[in-house]
């Protein structure tokens, strides 16, 4: 259906794919560990993968360690040149890769293409960065001394990515790591390994044409034990993990236990504040994209709407007019805006959260059904839900990775709305819609939003790659992607050089021997 066989051939996705790759080469296929991936869109089997063992992981790490020895010697702009070519290959394959992302993960085609565009954008960003891995120079307090800091390649970067952005998050990490002189080992989500196979196929020729050694860009497909091995491995100085707070706490604990670096990008419980000064026409588009886009499965998804009581009824009626008309269906179908959830387990969490929030006193206004019938063959299609709720409900405090939007009322000034927005454990993304400058600036001030991302008159999701991406509190504190997020991928060093014939001590200390 939808030309998917052709796409699989073009992307080198075989009926059965091997468990790991160190660049061009693929590891052995063990039929015993085969896992078939089914599309959440139509339930059809797409292809199978082998699951790697910890011994396979060992093999990959050794190859990566060897590769790092030479990769770090290549001048950064030359590494950038290779990333530039990877970006161009992704441009060539944007359509089929976007389609496979859509088919394997279930996000609509437009968002699949958008995800590949994020990869292309980060490649461009990384190319520029490869000539800008700047450190500062400082003036020494001692005569004839020079002082500066420099950034050196760090080593192996472990990348654990989630199903919802199955390829873009890899590229944020792997492309920055590559220009920084690091090698990466990617463990994609068990739910979406085929797009990782496809990416490896796409970059293969670039690696060959540039004689990139095996071990610079590694993929290993496997279960939680591979992630656990990576987290515990002192040969992996940085582990970048995207996913649930539960997973991140485990990874963070293990990596922290060996004093390694963990870059964590975990759950969000993102809110949009609508004040009496909001442009509601504009706000509604942002709210609906944020709440039902990617079927509510972005870490930046809008989960809470904090609405001033004077406009509460108006906002509610506007949403109640939009929600019944949302085109729900096959994500590859032109015009669909809401695709399926990733699997039945996700559907279960969706329905359980709705039952729980109603038991706490919430009112389900619309949605919450699991769709059945010929157009919805997988049991993973749901109707996005609107729930009138209170911020303090346990269910509202948790991130449910599904399209549920909680409508929460406030009656005082913007400070009250900000307190509600901040009144959760997570701290990823936040927004305010207002044309009032005092409200907007209060939201952005030191007593405003406590999130890693705070927007004015823009929704919570759909960030550009140029900014640093991540959040505070239980979101994990890490920053990926743009701005100076690259620094975590490098080893920082302060250098002081004495070119005098004296040895003066800092702080003026006298120590004559
Ligand atoms: C994620 O959901 O893990 O800002 C990443 C956004 C996207 C990235 C989301 N650019 O919504």
XYZ file of N, CA and C in Angstrom, residues 9 25 31 50 52 140 142 153 192 225 260 267 278 314 331 346 412 433 446 459 464 494 506:
69
model
N 12.771 -0.867 -0.663
C 13.891 -1.237 -1.545
C 14.868 -0.075 -1.676
N 29.572 -1.829 7.129
C 29.402 -3.264 7.386
C 28.286 -3.537 8.384
N 18.845 -15.632 13.131
C 17.397 -15.797 12.934
C 16.690 -15.990 14.275
N 17.245 -8.297 13.574
C 17.797 -9.154 14.616
C 18.088 -8.267 15.810
N 20.462 -7.395 18.837
C 21.872 -7.593 19.178
C 22.007 -8.107 20.605
N 45.991 36.463 31.484
C 46.571 35.892 32.689
C 46.897 37.001 33.687
N 49.469 36.767 35.468
C 50.930 36.727 35.574
C 51.578 37.279 34.304
N 38.003 16.479 21.220
C 37.053 15.361 21.068
C 36.963 14.549 22.352
N 11.041 1.268 16.655
C 11.279 1.861 15.329
C 12.725 1.650 14.850
N 18.823 -4.186 27.602
C 20.139 -4.610 28.117
C 21.275 -3.908 27.371
N 30.150 9.525 34.752
C 30.158 9.837 33.329
C 29.205 10.991 33.068
N 10.631 13.460 29.885
C 9.228 13.826 29.733
C 8.939 15.324 29.873
N -5.040 37.340 24.704
C -4.561 36.438 23.648
C -5.272 36.703 22.332
N -15.429 30.584 25.791
C -15.149 30.852 24.376
C -14.131 29.841 23.842
N -1.805 7.601 8.327
C -0.900 8.757 8.306
C -0.330 9.060 6.921
N 0.135 1.941 24.264
C -0.070 3.387 24.322
C -1.564 3.707 24.407
N -7.025 34.841 38.446
C -6.283 36.034 38.851
C -5.434 36.592 37.726
N 0.100 32.941 25.229
C -0.484 33.740 24.157
C -1.048 35.006 24.791
N 12.729 36.030 35.379
C 13.275 35.046 36.325
C 12.198 34.460 37.235
N 3.254 27.929 19.861
C 2.900 26.776 20.703
C 4.105 26.150 21.381
N 12.643 24.975 16.457
C 13.674 24.968 15.415
C 14.940 24.342 15.988
N 41.559 23.850 30.002
C 42.119 25.190 30.207
C 43.637 25.085 30.132
N 50.314 31.882 40.950
C 49.039 32.596 40.962
C 48.697 32.971 42.404
